[in-house]
């Protein structure tokens, strides 16, 4: 909505060119034929407002008057219609009777009066006291005052009317071409509004042209590519997860082999990273020809690889056509493989799953091998040490010519103890015989002989005990060494049992750390193409181009504002 401005009436001061100049100050010079008619001049005097003041000119010399007194010469000066009308008013004020506006200029210059002098023009601006309101305009401000003698609005018939008049010509009175100030303001406002609308339409047209060139045209080309040129791609989807074994010996014969727990996130992330790596792309190209499939001529140029692509170019295409996602809450790895042939896409998917399964099997293999290697080495070392202790014990027993020297010493001690007991008994028996008054001599001699034999045997046994207890090769030394060897053998037995237990635990832990890849959704060849999604991609291209244009436009506006300020 446009509100019309409300402004007070005003007059624009314009400075006419100097006398004698061949160019007019304004391009609205009135043709001589129009100015020569009295009716036209009178109509202009009735409707035209009081003209603004002009700059003071110089008084023409007699030579200049003689040269310019011709009307034709005055016509060639290019005077405007306003200047000619003011010249007629000045001529009438000096009681001259010009037949036309050009004749008024000639008569005034003949009298030595410059019609465009400021003093002459100011004399024309006289308060119109007591005058009637202008036709089609607002009433005059001096209309309520009394008419002054000699004034422009004086109604005294005896005084001369000082309004410009033309010689009456008997011609048909034509309607005036001048309009009232209110209508002129309305016309100017309407012209301003039309100019504003014109500028708005121009800006809107330029905006539409820019949008068409920078947004619509690229979007059209993108849509044309997606709908007509792009080669359809067939996607094959598959899902698999990685689980680990929770070993339990008491769960039955299959308790240590059943997978009971999801693998850790690090294993799944490692498999995901491997499937998206250049290593997987190179193995896929070596096994099933990934590069050769995307270098075929019937694939569109944007999706087709060059004749001899580098690994980096092929890897870009690999990442574009193979999407792998991992959901940590479910532990599921989802893979989508796209190719120009549905069977080829399914083969690519199966091959990648086999690579993932191989990598899963190798994830904890090094750790399991290290654990089993350490446990196995400990067990073998304990076994060797136990075997060495057994060999040392046997060697001691062989070198001492006896298998158990402690038993030999114990038997000697038992014999000595028995002989000592028998000696004590014989001594008691001999003492009891000798206490009789008449002892039996034969019994006494027999008892004494037996006692002597026992004592001799006791000495012999004591000598043997002394022999086995002294020297480096004594039975005591041999028994001590055998005891040490037996203690070492017992310690080695315990170490071997501990190593055997550790090896069993390592085996259980290794079994528990085994990873399994389970395929939840098998890859199946698609019957309909999945890419390109023409409508979605076209809308996305439109949004992208529109966003780029908007960003560039805002940046340019900001820079323009900064430069102009």
PDB file of C-alpha atoms in Angstrom, residues 237-243 262 330-335 349 353 357 516-524:
ATOM      1  CA  UNK A 237      21.772 -55.530   1.794  1.00  0.00           C
ATOM      2  CA  UNK A 238      23.122 -57.903   4.415  1.00  0.00           C
ATOM      3  CA  UNK A 239      23.430 -57.968   8.194  1.00  0.00           C
ATOM      4  CA  UNK A 240      25.806 -59.873  10.453  1.00  0.00           C
ATOM      5  CA  UNK A 241      27.041 -59.720  14.032  1.00  0.00           C
ATOM      6  CA  UNK A 242      30.165 -60.760  15.902  1.00  0.00           C
ATOM      7  CA  UNK A 243      29.789 -62.845  19.073  1.00  0.00           C
ATOM      8  CA  UNK A 262      28.076 -60.483  22.144  1.00  0.00           C
ATOM      9  CA  UNK A 330      22.214 -54.201  18.977  1.00  0.00           C
ATOM     10  CA  UNK A 331      25.729 -55.245  17.999  1.00  0.00           C
ATOM     11  CA  UNK A 332      24.561 -55.589  14.378  1.00  0.00           C
ATOM     12  CA  UNK A 333      26.695 -54.600  11.385  1.00  0.00           C
ATOM     13  CA  UNK A 334      24.627 -53.596   8.328  1.00  0.00           C
ATOM     14  CA  UNK A 335      26.238 -53.559   4.898  1.00  0.00           C
ATOM     15  CA  UNK A 349      28.676 -58.696  -0.566  1.00  0.00           C
ATOM     16  CA  UNK A 353      31.487 -61.128   4.472  1.00  0.00           C
ATOM     17  CA  UNK A 357      34.867 -63.643   8.950  1.00  0.00           C
ATOM     18  CA  UNK A 516      32.321 -65.938  15.735  1.00  0.00           C
ATOM     19  CA  UNK A 517      30.716 -64.101  12.805  1.00  0.00           C
ATOM     20  CA  UNK A 518      27.051 -64.924  12.425  1.00  0.00           C
ATOM     21  CA  UNK A 519      25.208 -63.767   9.291  1.00  0.00           C
ATOM     22  CA  UNK A 520      21.702 -62.620  10.190  1.00  0.00           C
ATOM     23  CA  UNK A 521      20.607 -61.507   6.691  1.00  0.00           C
ATOM     24  CA  UNK A 522      22.079 -63.281   3.697  1.00  0.00           C
ATOM     25  CA  UNK A 523      22.918 -61.139   0.617  1.00  0.00           C
ATOM     26  CA  UNK A 524      20.344 -61.638  -2.138  1.00  0.00           C
TER      27      UNK A 524
END
